[in-house]
Amino acid sequence: LNDGSRIPWLGFGTGTALYKQDVSNLVRQAIEAGVSHLDGAQSYQNEDTLGQGIKLSGKPRSELFITTKL
């Protein structure tokens, strides 16, 4: 990135098999396991629970990379 930060090449995705599902606990578990790159999309219809999972993890937003698609 422009500031020298690097996005982890491995991310936890919330699409396909998780379409329209509550991913909050899966996201929390992924973060607790060391994942810091989360990938979602509006079309997956689970971005609200992705956010809940981040909140449940207690990890500061500043330590996470979140990517999405339009």
CSV table of N, CA and C in Angstrom, one decimal:
chain,number,residue,atom,x,y,z
A,1,LEU,N,0.8,-1.2,0.0
A,1,LEU,CA,0.0,0.0,0.0
A,1,LEU,C,0.9,1.2,0.0
A,2,ASN,N,0.3,2.4,-0.2
A,2,ASN,CA,1.0,3.6,-0.3
A,2,ASN,C,1.8,4.0,1.0
A,3,ASP,N,1.3,3.5,2.1
A,3,ASP,CA,2.0,3.8,3.4
A,3,ASP,C,3.0,2.7,3.8
A,4,GLY,N,3.3,1.8,2.9
A,4,GLY,CA,4.2,0.7,3.2
A,4,GLY,C,3.6,-0.5,3.8
A,5,SER,N,2.4,-0.4,4.2
A,5,SER,CA,1.7,-1.6,4.8
A,5,SER,C,1.5,-2.7,3.8
A,6,ARG,N,1.5,-3.9,4.2
A,6,ARG,CA,1.3,-5.1,3.3
A,6,ARG,C,0.0,-5.8,3.7
A,7,ILE,N,-0.8,-6.1,2.8
A,7,ILE,CA,-2.0,-6.9,3.0
A,7,ILE,C,-1.6,-8.4,3.0
A,8,PRO,N,-2.0,-9.1,4.0
A,8,PRO,CA,-1.7,-10.6,4.0
A,8,PRO,C,-2.3,-11.2,2.8
A,9,TRP,N,-1.5,-12.1,2.2
A,9,TRP,CA,-2.0,-12.7,0.9
A,9,TRP,C,-3.1,-13.7,1.2
A,10,LEU,N,-3.2,-14.3,2.4
A,10,LEU,CA,-4.3,-15.2,2.7
A,10,LEU,C,-5.4,-14.5,3.5
A,11,GLY,N,-6.6,-14.6,3.0
A,11,GLY,CA,-7.7,-14.0,3.7
A,11,GLY,C,-8.8,-15.0,3.9
A,12,PHE,N,-9.7,-14.7,4.8
A,12,PHE,CA,-10.9,-15.5,5.1
A,12,PHE,C,-12.0,-14.9,4.4
A,13,GLY,N,-12.6,-15.7,3.4
A,13,GLY,CA,-13.7,-15.2,2.6
A,13,GLY,C,-15.0,-15.7,3.1
A,14,THR,N,-16.0,-14.8,2.9
A,14,THR,CA,-17.4,-15.1,3.5
A,14,THR,C,-18.4,-15.4,2.4
A,15,GLY,N,-17.9,-15.8,1.2
A,15,GLY,CA,-18.9,-16.0,0.1
A,15,GLY,C,-19.1,-17.5,-0.2
A,16,THR,N,-19.8,-17.7,-1.3
A,16,THR,CA,-20.1,-19.0,-1.9
A,16,THR,C,-20.9,-19.9,-0.9
A,17,ALA,N,-20.2,-20.7,-0.2
A,17,ALA,CA,-20.8,-21.7,0.8
A,17,ALA,C,-21.5,-20.9,1.9
A,18,LEU,N,-21.1,-19.7,2.2
A,18,LEU,CA,-21.6,-19.0,3.4
A,18,LEU,C,-22.6,-17.9,3.0
A,19,TYR,N,-23.1,-17.9,1.7
A,19,TYR,CA,-24.0,-17.0,1.2
A,19,TYR,C,-25.3,-16.9,2.1
A,20,LYS,N,-25.6,-15.7,2.5
A,20,LYS,CA,-26.8,-15.4,3.3
A,20,LYS,C,-26.7,-16.1,4.7
A,21,GLN,N,-25.6,-16.5,5.2
A,21,GLN,CA,-25.5,-17.1,6.5
A,21,GLN,C,-24.8,-16.2,7.5
A,22,ASP,N,-25.1,-16.5,8.7
A,22,ASP,CA,-24.5,-15.8,9.9
A,22,ASP,C,-23.1,-16.3,10.0
A,23,VAL,N,-22.1,-15.4,9.7
A,23,VAL,CA,-20.7,-15.8,9.7
A,23,VAL,C,-20.0,-15.2,10.9
A,24,SER,N,-20.7,-14.6,11.9
A,24,SER,CA,-20.1,-13.9,13.0
A,24,SER,C,-19.1,-14.9,13.8
A,25,ASN,N,-19.6,-16.1,14.1
A,25,ASN,CA,-18.7,-16.9,14.9
A,25,ASN,C,-17.5,-17.4,14.1
A,26,LEU,N,-17.7,-17.7,12.8
A,26,LEU,CA,-16.6,-18.1,12.0
A,26,LEU,C,-15.6,-17.0,11.8
A,27,VAL,N,-16.0,-15.8,11.7
A,27,VAL,CA,-15.1,-14.7,11.5
A,27,VAL,C,-14.3,-14.5,12.9
A,28,ARG,N,-15.0,-14.6,14.0
A,28,ARG,CA,-14.4,-14.4,15.3
A,28,ARG,C,-13.3,-15.5,15.4
A,29,GLN,N,-13.7,-16.8,15.1
A,29,GLN,CA,-12.7,-17.9,15.2
A,29,GLN,C,-11.5,-17.7,14.3
A,30,ALA,N,-11.8,-17.2,13.1
A,30,ALA,CA,-10.7,-16.9,12.1
A,30,ALA,C,-9.7,-15.9,12.7
A,31,ILE,N,-10.2,-14.8,13.2
A,31,ILE,CA,-9.4,-13.8,13.8
A,31,ILE,C,-8.6,-14.3,15.0
A,32,GLU,N,-9.3,-15.0,15.9
A,32,GLU,CA,-8.6,-15.6,17.0
A,32,GLU,C,-7.5,-16.6,16.6
A,33,ALA,N,-7.6,-17.2,15.4
A,33,ALA,CA,-6.6,-18.1,14.9
A,33,ALA,C,-5.5,-17.4,14.2
A,34,GLY,N,-5.6,-16.0,14.1
A,34,GLY,CA,-4.5,-15.3,13.5
A,34,GLY,C,-4.8,-14.6,12.2
A,35,VAL,N,-6.0,-14.9,11.6
A,35,VAL,CA,-6.3,-14.3,10.3
A,35,VAL,C,-6.5,-12.8,10.5
A,36,SER,N,-5.9,-12.0,9.7
A,36,SER,CA,-6.1,-10.5,9.8
A,36,SER,C,-6.7,-9.9,8.5
A,37,HIS,N,-6.9,-10.7,7.5
A,37,HIS,CA,-7.5,-10.3,6.2
A,37,HIS,C,-8.8,-11.0,6.0
A,38,LEU,N,-9.9,-10.2,6.0
A,38,LEU,CA,-11.2,-10.7,5.8
A,38,LEU,C,-11.8,-10.2,4.5
A,39,ASP,N,-12.5,-11.1,3.7
A,39,ASP,CA,-13.0,-10.7,2.4
A,39,ASP,C,-14.5,-11.0,2.4
A,40,GLY,N,-15.3,-10.0,2.0
A,40,GLY,CA,-16.7,-10.1,1.9
A,40,GLY,C,-17.2,-9.4,0.6
A,41,ALA,N,-18.5,-9.3,0.4
A,41,ALA,CA,-19.1,-8.6,-0.7
A,41,ALA,C,-20.6,-8.4,-0.4
A,42,GLN,N,-21.1,-7.3,-0.8
A,42,GLN,CA,-22.5,-7.0,-0.6
A,42,GLN,C,-23.4,-8.1,-1.1
A,43,SER,N,-23.0,-8.7,-2.3
A,43,SER,CA,-23.8,-9.7,-2.9
A,43,SER,C,-23.9,-11.0,-2.0
A,44,TYR,N,-23.0,-11.2,-1.1
A,44,TYR,CA,-23.0,-12.4,-0.2
A,44,TYR,C,-24.1,-12.3,0.9
A,45,GLN,N,-24.6,-11.1,1.1
A,45,GLN,CA,-25.7,-10.8,2.0
A,45,GLN,C,-25.4,-11.3,3.4
A,46,ASN,N,-24.1,-11.1,3.9
A,46,ASN,CA,-23.7,-11.4,5.2
A,46,ASN,C,-22.7,-10.4,5.8
A,47,GLU,N,-22.6,-9.3,5.2
A,47,GLU,CA,-21.7,-8.3,5.7
A,47,GLU,C,-22.0,-7.8,7.1
A,48,ASP,N,-23.3,-7.8,7.5
A,48,ASP,CA,-23.6,-7.4,8.8
A,48,ASP,C,-23.0,-8.3,9.9
A,49,THR,N,-23.1,-9.6,9.6
A,49,THR,CA,-22.6,-10.6,10.6
A,49,THR,C,-21.1,-10.7,10.5
A,50,LEU,N,-20.5,-10.3,9.3
A,50,LEU,CA,-19.0,-10.2,9.3
A,50,LEU,C,-18.6,-9.1,10.3
A,51,GLY,N,-19.3,-8.0,10.3
A,51,GLY,CA,-19.0,-6.9,11.2
A,51,GLY,C,-19.2,-7.4,12.7
A,52,GLN,N,-20.2,-8.2,12.9
A,52,GLN,CA,-20.4,-8.7,14.3
A,52,GLN,C,-19.3,-9.6,14.7
A,53,GLY,N,-18.8,-10.4,13.8
A,53,GLY,CA,-17.7,-11.3,14.1
A,53,GLY,C,-16.4,-10.5,14.5
A,54,ILE,N,-16.2,-9.4,13.8
A,54,ILE,CA,-15.1,-8.5,14.1
A,54,ILE,C,-15.2,-8.0,15.5
A,55,LYS,N,-16.4,-7.5,15.8
A,55,LYS,CA,-16.7,-6.9,17.1
A,55,LYS,C,-16.5,-8.0,18.2
A,56,LEU,N,-17.0,-9.2,18.0
A,56,LEU,CA,-16.9,-10.3,19.0
A,56,LEU,C,-15.5,-10.6,19.2
A,57,SER,N,-14.6,-10.5,18.2
A,57,SER,CA,-13.2,-10.9,18.4
A,57,SER,C,-12.4,-10.0,19.4
A,58,GLY,N,-12.9,-8.7,19.5
A,58,GLY,CA,-12.2,-7.8,20.3
A,58,GLY,C,-10.9,-7.2,19.7
A,59,LYS,N,-10.6,-7.6,18.5
A,59,LYS,CA,-9.4,-7.2,17.7
A,59,LYS,C,-9.7,-5.7,17.2
A,60,PRO,N,-8.8,-4.8,17.5
A,60,PRO,CA,-8.9,-3.5,16.9
A,60,PRO,C,-9.0,-3.5,15.4
A,61,ARG,N,-10.0,-2.7,14.9
A,61,ARG,CA,-10.1,-2.6,13.4
A,61,ARG,C,-8.8,-2.2,12.8
A,62,SER,N,-8.0,-1.4,13.4
A,62,SER,CA,-6.8,-0.9,12.8
A,62,SER,C,-5.8,-2.1,12.6
A,63,GLU,N,-6.0,-3.2,13.1
A,63,GLU,CA,-5.1,-4.4,12.9
A,63,GLU,C,-5.7,-5.4,11.9
A,64,LEU,N,-6.8,-5.0,11.2
A,64,LEU,CA,-7.4,-5.9,10.3
A,64,LEU,C,-7.4,-5.3,8.9
A,65,PHE,N,-7.4,-6.1,7.9
A,65,PHE,CA,-7.6,-5.7,6.5
A,65,PHE,C,-8.9,-6.3,6.0
A,66,ILE,N,-9.8,-5.4,5.5
A,66,ILE,CA,-11.1,-5.9,5.1
A,66,ILE,C,-11.3,-5.5,3.6
A,67,THR,N,-11.5,-6.5,2.8
A,67,THR,CA,-11.7,-6.3,1.4
A,67,THR,C,-13.1,-6.6,1.0
A,68,THR,N,-13.7,-6.0,0.0
A,68,THR,CA,-15.0,-6.2,-0.5
A,68,THR,C,-15.1,-6.0,-2.0
A,69,LYS,N,-16.2,-6.4,-2.5
A,69,LYS,CA,-16.5,-6.2,-3.9
A,69,LYS,C,-17.8,-5.5,-4.1
A,70,LEU,N,-17.9,-4.8,-5.2
A,70,LEU,CA,-19.1,-4.1,-5.6
A,70,LEU,C,-20.0,-5.0,-6.4
